[in-house]
mmCIF file of C-alpha atoms in Angstrom:
data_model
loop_
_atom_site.group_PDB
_atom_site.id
_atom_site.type_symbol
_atom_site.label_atom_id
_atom_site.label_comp_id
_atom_site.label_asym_id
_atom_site.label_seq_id
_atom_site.Cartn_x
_atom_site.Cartn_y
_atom_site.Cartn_z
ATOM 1 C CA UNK A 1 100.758 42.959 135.456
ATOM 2 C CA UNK A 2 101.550 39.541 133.898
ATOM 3 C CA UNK A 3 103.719 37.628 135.835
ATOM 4 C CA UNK A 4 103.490 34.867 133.642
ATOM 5 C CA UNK A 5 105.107 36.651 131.038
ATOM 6 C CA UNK A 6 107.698 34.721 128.970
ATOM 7 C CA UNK A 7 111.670 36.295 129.461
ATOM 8 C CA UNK A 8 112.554 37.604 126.030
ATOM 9 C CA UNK A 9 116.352 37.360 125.534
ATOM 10 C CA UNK A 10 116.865 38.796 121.914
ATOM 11 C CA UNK A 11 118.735 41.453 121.456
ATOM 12 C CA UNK A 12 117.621 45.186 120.625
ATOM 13 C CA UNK A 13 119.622 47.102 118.368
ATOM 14 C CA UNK A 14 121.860 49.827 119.115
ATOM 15 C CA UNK A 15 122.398 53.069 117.643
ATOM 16 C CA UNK A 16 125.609 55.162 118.298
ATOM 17 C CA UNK A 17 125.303 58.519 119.795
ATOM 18 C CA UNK A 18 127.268 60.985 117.253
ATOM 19 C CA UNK A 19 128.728 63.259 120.009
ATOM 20 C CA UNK A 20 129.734 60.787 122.938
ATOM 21 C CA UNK A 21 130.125 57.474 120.801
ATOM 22 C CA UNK A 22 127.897 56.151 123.489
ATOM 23 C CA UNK A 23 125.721 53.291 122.454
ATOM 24 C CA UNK A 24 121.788 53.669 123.161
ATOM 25 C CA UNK A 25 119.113 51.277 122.225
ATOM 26 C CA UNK A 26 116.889 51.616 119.673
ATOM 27 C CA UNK A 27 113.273 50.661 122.375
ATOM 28 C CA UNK A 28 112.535 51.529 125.696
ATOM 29 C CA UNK A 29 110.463 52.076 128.073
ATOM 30 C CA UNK A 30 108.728 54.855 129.440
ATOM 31 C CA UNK A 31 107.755 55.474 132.277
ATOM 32 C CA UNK A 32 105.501 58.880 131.900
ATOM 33 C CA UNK A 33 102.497 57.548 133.629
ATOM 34 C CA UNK A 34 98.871 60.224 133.242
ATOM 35 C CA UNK A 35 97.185 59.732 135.283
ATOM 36 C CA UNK A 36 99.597 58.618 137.721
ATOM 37 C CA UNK A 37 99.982 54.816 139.250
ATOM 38 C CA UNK A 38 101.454 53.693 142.778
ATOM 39 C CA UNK A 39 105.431 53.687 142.646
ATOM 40 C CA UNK A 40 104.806 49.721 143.344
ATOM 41 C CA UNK A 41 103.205 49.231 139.655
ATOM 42 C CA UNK A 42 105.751 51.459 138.429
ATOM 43 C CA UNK A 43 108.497 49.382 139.987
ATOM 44 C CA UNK A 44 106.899 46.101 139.020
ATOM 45 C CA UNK A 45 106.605 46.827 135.485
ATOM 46 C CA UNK A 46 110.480 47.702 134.578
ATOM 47 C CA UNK A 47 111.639 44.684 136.647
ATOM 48 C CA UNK A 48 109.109 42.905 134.676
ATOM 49 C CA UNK A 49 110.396 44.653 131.124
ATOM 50 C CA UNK A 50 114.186 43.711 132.313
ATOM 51 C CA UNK A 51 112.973 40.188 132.089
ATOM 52 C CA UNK A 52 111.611 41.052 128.240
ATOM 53 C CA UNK A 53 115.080 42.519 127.748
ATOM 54 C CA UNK A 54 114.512 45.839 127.709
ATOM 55 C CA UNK A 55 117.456 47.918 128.430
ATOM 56 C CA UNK A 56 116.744 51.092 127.701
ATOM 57 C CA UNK A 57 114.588 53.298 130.697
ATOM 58 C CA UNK A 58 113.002 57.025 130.103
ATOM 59 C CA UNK A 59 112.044 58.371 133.328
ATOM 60 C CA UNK A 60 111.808 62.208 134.309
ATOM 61 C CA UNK A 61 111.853 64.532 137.508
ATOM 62 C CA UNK A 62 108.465 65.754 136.900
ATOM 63 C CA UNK A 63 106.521 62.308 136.188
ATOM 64 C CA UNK A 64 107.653 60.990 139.694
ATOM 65 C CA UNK A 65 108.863 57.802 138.584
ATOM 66 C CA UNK A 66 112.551 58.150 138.837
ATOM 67 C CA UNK A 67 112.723 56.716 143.051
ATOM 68 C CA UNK A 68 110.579 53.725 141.418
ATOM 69 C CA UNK A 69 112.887 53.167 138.803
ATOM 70 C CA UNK A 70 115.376 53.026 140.699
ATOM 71 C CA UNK A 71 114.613 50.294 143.258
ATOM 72 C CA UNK A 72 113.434 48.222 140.722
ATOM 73 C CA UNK A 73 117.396 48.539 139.229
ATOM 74 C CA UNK A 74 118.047 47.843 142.452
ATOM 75 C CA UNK A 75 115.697 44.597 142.886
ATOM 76 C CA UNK A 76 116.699 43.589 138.754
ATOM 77 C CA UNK A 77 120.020 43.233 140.222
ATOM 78 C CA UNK A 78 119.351 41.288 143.486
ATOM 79 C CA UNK A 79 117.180 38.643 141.335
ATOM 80 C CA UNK A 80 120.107 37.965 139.310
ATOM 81 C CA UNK A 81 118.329 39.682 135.853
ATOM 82 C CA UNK A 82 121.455 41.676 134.960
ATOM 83 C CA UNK A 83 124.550 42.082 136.814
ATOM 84 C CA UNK A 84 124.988 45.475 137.111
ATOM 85 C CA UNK A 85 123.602 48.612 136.158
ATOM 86 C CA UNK A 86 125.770 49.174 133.344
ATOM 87 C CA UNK A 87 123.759 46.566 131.340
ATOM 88 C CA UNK A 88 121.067 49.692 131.389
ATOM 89 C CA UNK A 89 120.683 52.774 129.489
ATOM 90 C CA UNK A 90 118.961 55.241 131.676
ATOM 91 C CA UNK A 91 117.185 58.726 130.681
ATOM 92 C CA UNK A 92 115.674 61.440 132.832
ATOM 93 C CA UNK A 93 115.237 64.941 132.314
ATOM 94 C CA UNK A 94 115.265 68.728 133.789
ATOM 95 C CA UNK A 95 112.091 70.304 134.269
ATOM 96 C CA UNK A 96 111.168 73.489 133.580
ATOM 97 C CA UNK A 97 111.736 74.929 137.062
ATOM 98 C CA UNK A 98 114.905 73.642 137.493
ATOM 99 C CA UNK A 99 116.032 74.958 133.752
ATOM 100 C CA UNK A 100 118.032 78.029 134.953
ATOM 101 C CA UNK A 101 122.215 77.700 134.850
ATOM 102 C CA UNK A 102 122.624 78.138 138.677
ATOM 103 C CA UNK A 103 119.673 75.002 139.192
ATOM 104 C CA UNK A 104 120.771 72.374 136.629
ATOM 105 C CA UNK A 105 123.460 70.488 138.195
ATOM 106 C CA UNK A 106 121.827 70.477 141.759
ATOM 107 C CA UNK A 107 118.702 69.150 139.811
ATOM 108 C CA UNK A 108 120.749 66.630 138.869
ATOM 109 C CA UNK A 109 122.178 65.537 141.823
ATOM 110 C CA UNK A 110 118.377 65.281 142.892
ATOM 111 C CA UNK A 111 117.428 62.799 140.108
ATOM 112 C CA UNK A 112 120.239 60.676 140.614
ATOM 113 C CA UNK A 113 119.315 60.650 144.662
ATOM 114 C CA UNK A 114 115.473 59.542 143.668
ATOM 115 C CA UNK A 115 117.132 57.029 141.462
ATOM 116 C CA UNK A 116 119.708 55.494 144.065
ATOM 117 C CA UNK A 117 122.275 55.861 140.741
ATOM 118 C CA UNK A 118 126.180 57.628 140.246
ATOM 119 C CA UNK A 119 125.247 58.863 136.860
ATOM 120 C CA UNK A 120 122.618 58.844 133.573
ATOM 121 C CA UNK A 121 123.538 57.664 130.588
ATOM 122 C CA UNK A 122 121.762 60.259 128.896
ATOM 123 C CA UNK A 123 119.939 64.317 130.410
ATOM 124 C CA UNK A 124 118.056 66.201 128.897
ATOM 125 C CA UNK A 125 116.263 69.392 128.874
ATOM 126 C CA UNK A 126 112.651 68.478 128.900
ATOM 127 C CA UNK A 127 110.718 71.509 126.858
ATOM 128 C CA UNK A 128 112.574 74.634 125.662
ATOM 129 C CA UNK A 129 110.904 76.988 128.471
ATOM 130 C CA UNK A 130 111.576 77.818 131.918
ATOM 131 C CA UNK A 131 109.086 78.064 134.690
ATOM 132 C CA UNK A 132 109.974 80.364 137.773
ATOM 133 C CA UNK A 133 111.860 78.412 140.236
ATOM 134 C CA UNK A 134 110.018 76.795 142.524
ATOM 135 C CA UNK A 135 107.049 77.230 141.327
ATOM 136 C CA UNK A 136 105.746 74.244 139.701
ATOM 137 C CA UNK A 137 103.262 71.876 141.269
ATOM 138 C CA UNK A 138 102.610 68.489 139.948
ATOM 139 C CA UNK A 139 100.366 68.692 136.410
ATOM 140 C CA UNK A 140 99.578 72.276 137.229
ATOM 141 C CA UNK A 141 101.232 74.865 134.914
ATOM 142 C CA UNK A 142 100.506 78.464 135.387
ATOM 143 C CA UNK A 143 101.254 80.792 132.567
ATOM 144 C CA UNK A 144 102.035 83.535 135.016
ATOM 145 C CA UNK A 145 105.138 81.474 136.118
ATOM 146 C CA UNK A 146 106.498 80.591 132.313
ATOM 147 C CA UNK A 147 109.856 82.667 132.016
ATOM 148 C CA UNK A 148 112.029 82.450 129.053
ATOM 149 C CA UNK A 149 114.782 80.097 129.312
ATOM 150 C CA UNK A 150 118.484 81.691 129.209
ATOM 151 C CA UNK A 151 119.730 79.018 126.640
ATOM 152 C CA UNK A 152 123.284 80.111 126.743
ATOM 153 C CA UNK A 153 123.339 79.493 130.828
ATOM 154 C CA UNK A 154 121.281 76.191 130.630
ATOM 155 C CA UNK A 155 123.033 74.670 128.323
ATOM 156 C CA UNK A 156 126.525 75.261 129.539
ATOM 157 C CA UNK A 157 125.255 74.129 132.849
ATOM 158 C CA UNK A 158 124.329 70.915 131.250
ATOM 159 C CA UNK A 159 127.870 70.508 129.147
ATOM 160 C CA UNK A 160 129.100 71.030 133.385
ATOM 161 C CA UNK A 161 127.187 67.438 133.980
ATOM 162 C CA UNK A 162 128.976 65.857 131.729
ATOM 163 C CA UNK A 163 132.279 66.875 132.754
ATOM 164 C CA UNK A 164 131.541 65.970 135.902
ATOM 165 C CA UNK A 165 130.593 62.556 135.347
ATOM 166 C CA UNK A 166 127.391 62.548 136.198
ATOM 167 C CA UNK A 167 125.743 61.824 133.320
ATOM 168 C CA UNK A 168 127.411 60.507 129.625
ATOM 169 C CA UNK A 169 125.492 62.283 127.112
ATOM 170 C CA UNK A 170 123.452 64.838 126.838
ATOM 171 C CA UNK A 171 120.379 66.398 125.041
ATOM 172 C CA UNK A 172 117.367 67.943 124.336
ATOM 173 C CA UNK A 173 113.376 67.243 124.177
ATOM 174 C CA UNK A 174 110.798 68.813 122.135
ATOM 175 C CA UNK A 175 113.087 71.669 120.646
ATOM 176 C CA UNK A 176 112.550 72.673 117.157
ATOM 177 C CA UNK A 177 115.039 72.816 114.156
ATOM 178 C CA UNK A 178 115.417 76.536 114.844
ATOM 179 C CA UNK A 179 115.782 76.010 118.656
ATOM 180 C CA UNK A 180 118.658 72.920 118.118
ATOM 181 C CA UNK A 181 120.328 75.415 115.389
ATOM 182 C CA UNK A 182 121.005 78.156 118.190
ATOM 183 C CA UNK A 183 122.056 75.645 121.018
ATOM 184 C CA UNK A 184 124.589 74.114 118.144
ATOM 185 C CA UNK A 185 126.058 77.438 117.375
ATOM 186 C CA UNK A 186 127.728 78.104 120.601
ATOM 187 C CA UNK A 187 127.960 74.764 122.232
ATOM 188 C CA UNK A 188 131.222 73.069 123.200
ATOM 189 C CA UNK A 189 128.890 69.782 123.428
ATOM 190 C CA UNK A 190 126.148 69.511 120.977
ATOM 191 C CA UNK A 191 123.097 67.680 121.882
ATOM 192 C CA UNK A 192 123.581 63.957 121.299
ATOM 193 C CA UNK A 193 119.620 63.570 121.352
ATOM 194 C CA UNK A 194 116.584 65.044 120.667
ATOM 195 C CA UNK A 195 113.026 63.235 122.126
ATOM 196 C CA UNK A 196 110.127 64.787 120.695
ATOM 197 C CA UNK A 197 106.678 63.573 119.829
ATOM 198 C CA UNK A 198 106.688 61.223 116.614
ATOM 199 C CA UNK A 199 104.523 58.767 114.925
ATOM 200 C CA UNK A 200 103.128 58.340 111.544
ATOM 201 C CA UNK A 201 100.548 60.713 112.109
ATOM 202 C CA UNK A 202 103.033 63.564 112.825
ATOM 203 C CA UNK A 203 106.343 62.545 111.143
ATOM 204 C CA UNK A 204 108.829 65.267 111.771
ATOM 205 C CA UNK A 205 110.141 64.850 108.471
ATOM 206 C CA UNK A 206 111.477 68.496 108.370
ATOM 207 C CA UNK A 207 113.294 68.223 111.993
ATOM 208 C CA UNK A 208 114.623 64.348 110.937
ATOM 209 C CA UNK A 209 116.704 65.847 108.398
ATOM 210 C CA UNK A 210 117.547 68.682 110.472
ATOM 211 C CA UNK A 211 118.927 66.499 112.686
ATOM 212 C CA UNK A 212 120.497 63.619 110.669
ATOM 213 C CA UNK A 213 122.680 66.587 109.195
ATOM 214 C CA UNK A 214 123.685 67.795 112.257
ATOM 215 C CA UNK A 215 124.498 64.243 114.459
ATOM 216 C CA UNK A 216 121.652 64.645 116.121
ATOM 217 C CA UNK A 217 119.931 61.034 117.421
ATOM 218 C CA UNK A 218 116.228 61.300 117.832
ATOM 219 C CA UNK A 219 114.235 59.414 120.078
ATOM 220 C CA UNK A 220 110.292 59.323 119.133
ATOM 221 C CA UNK A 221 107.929 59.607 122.424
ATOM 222 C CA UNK A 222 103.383 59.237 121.444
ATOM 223 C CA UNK A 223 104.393 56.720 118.774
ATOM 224 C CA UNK A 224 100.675 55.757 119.531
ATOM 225 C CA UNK A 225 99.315 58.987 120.030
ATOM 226 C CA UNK A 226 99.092 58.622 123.838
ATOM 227 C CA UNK A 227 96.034 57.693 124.099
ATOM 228 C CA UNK A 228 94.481 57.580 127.639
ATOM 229 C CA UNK A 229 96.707 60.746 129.236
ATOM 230 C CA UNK A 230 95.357 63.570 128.792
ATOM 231 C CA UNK A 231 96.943 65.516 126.325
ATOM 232 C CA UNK A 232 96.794 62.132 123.960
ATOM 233 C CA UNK A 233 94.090 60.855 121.682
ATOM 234 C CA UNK A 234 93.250 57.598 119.973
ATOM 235 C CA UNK A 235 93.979 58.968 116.967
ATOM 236 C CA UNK A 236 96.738 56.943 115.155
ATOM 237 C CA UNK A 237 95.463 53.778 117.271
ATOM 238 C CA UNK A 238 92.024 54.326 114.891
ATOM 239 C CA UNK A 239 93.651 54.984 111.348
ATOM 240 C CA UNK A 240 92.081 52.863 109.199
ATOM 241 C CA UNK A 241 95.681 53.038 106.892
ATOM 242 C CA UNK A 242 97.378 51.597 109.969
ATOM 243 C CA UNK A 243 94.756 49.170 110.608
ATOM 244 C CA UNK A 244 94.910 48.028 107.420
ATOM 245 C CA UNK A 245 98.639 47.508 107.375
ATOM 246 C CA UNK A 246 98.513 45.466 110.503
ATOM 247 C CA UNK A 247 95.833 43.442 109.558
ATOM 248 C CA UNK A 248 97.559 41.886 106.433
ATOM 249 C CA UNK A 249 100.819 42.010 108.236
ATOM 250 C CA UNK A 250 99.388 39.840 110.779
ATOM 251 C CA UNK A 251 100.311 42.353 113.730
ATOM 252 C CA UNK A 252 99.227 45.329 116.244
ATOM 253 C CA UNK A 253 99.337 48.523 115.098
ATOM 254 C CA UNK A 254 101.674 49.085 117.998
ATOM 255 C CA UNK A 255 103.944 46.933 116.096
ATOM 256 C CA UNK A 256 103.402 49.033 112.624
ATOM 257 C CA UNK A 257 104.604 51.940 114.198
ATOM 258 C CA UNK A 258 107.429 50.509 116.480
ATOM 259 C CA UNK A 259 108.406 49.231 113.096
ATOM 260 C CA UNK A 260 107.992 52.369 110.917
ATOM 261 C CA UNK A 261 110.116 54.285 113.368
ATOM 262 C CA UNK A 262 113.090 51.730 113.157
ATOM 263 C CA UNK A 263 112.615 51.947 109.741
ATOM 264 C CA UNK A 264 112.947 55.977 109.401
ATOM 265 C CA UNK A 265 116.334 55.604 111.854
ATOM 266 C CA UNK A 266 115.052 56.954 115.431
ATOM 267 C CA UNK A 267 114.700 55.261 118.781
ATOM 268 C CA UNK A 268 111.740 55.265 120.264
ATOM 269 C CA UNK A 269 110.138 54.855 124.067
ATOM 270 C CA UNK A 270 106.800 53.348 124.549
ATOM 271 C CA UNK A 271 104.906 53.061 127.653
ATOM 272 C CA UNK A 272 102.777 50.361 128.244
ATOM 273 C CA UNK A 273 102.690 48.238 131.643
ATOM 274 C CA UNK A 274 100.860 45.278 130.499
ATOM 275 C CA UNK A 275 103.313 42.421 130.586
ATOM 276 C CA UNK A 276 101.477 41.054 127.019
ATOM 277 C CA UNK A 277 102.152 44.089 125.304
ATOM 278 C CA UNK A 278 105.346 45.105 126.748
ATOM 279 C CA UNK A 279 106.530 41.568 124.705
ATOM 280 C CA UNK A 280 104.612 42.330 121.831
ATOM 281 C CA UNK A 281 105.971 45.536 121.441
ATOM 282 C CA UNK A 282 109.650 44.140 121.289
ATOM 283 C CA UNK A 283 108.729 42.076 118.042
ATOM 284 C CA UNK A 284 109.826 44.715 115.353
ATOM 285 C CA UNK A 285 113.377 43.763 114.394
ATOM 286 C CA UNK A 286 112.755 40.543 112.008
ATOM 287 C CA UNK A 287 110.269 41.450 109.444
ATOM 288 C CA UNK A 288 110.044 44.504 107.337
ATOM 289 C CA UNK A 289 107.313 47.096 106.123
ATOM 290 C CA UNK A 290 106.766 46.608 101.977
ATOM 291 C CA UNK A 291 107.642 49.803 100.153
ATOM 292 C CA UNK A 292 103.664 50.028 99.325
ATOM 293 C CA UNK A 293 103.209 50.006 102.926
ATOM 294 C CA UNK A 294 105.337 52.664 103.686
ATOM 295 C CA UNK A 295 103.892 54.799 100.875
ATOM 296 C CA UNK A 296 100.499 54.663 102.029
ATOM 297 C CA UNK A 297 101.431 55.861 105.655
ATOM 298 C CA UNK A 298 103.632 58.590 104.551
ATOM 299 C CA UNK A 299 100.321 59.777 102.826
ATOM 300 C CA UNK A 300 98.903 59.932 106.237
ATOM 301 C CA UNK A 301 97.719 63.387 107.079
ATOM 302 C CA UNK A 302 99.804 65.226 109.667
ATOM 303 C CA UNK A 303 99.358 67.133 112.917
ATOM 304 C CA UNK A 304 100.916 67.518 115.587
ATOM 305 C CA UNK A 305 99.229 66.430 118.490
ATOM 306 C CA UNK A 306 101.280 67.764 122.190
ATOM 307 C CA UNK A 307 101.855 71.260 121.176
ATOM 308 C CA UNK A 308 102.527 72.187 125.065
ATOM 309 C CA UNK A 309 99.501 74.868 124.762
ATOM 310 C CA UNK A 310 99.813 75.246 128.464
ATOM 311 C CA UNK A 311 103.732 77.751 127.812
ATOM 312 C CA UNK A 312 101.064 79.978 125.672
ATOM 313 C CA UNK A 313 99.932 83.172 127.202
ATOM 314 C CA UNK A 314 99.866 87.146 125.861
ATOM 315 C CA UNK A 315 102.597 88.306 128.832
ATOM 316 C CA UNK A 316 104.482 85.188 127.934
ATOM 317 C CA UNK A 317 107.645 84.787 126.376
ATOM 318 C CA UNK A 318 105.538 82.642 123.354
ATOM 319 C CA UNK A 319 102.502 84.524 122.644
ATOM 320 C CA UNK A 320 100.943 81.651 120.170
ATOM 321 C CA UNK A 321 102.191 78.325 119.096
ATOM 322 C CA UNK A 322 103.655 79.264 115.874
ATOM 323 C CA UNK A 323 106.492 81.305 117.803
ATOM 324 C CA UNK A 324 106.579 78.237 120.321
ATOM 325 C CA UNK A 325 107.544 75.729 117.581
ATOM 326 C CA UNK A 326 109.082 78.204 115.281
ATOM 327 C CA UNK A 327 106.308 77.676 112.584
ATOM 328 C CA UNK A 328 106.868 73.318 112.952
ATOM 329 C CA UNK A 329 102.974 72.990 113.542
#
């Protein structure tokens, strides 16, 4: 960590949430950490990102971050940083062994426990699969325990949280347009977000439109590929295209893509706990991408990269990742 670090007071943007009229900013942080850090770095690093002004948090039950988070709210407040925690826009999310109706609000309760909070601002349902409950240990998946997820029972259990308060929107991760088409057609509250894997090397062009139709927000997670966890490659950090952008731009290529997602109207959450970049990575509001640019990175071949192989098995519910992602592969 950088303790050194400047304190960045400018302003991120904000982008309306179509079905709560909430406001969510456009960065964040996440705070998805593979392989895993002590809670103390964890902490550290979003009291040090408050300073930056970042407002915006993305935690999860299954990373293990969400008790960190939360004392370093806690300490944000105590040092004067913010005021309260309504100056912050926390995320979390239900995993996959908590996704069944009767599970979802008491998994709930649990997240806002680890976080010391009274609600989210925004809940979502992390990957559009159940695991059996109880059955998940940490990073360990077994395809014997993937279950299909009763959509119609999840989902209402999530509209519950929101009536009750304890969150104020609502939404979905890594669901395809075919997924988010059967959720919307018997939902009393449609998603208000949907986080999936997006960067210029996999530009969900297809489910951005789905979603822009529908007042759907979405929030891109692997802007940079992820490199370092393991699921994640270096790939989009070693385009030459993007490396030839930022060079004659005079920036990172973290700050080409930060940029480029503005740009194409999502939010995004990035996870980096170096104090330098965490700064660095804020600087994408005040200069724009040349419509040359942007041409030569929409040429960019695409893939996508986390295709969640590890829901795949013959007795499964998805026998290959075509039926997973509904052919968006």
């Amino acid at each position: 960590m950088d303790s050194n670090v400047e304190t960045n007071c400018s302003s991120v943007p904000q982008h309306v949430l179509s079905s709560s009229g909430q406001k969510m900013p456009v960065f964040g942080l996440g705070t998805a950490v593979d392989p895993p850090v002590a809670p103390e770095v964890t902490k550290q690093a979003v009291v040090q990102a408050i300073k930056l002004g970042y407002r915006h948090f993305d935690t999860a039950s299954v990373y293990g971050t969400e008790q960190p988070v939360g004392e370093a709210i806690i300490e944000a407040i105590s040092l004067g940083l913010i005021k309260s925690r309504d100056e912050l826009f926390i995320t979390s999310k239900l995993w996959c062994n908590d996704a069944h109706g009767q599970l979802v609000v008491p998994a709930l309760h649990k997240s806002l426990q680890n976080l010391k909070l009274e609600y989210l601002d925004l809940y979502l349902i992390h990957w559009p699969v159940s695991l059996k409950p109880g059955s998940f240990k940490f990073l360990v998946i077994n395809t014997e325990d993937v279950v299909p997820m009763d959509f119609g029972s999840v989902w209402l259990a999530m509209e519950e949280c929101q009536r009750l308060g304890l969150t104020k929107s609502i939404g979905v991760s890594n669901f395809s347009c075919k997924k988010l088409a059967h959720i919307l057609s018997f939902a009393n509250i449609p998603p208000a977000v949907n986080q999936v894997e997006l960067n210029p090397m996999w530009n969900q062009k297809k489910l951005r439109e789905f979603c822009n139709a529908n007042g759907i927000f979405i929030t891109a997670y692997s802007l940079l590929g992820a490199p370092g966890t393991a699921w994640g490659s270096n790939r989009v950090m070693d385009s030459d295209v993007l490396k030839e952008i930022a060079e004659a731009k005079g920036k990172t290529i973290a700050q080409i893509c930060g940029r480029w997602a503005y740009e194409v109207g999502v939010s995004m959450v990035v996870k980096s706990f170096n104090g330098k970049r965490m700064k660095q990575n804020l600087d994408i509001f005040r200069w724009s991408l040349s419509e040359d640019e942007v041409k030569k990175m929409n040429g960019i071949s695409q893939s996508r990269h986390h295709r969640g192989d590890y829901f795949i098995s013959k007795q499964g519910p998805y026998k290959t990742l075509e039926e997973f992602w509904d052919g968006e592969i």
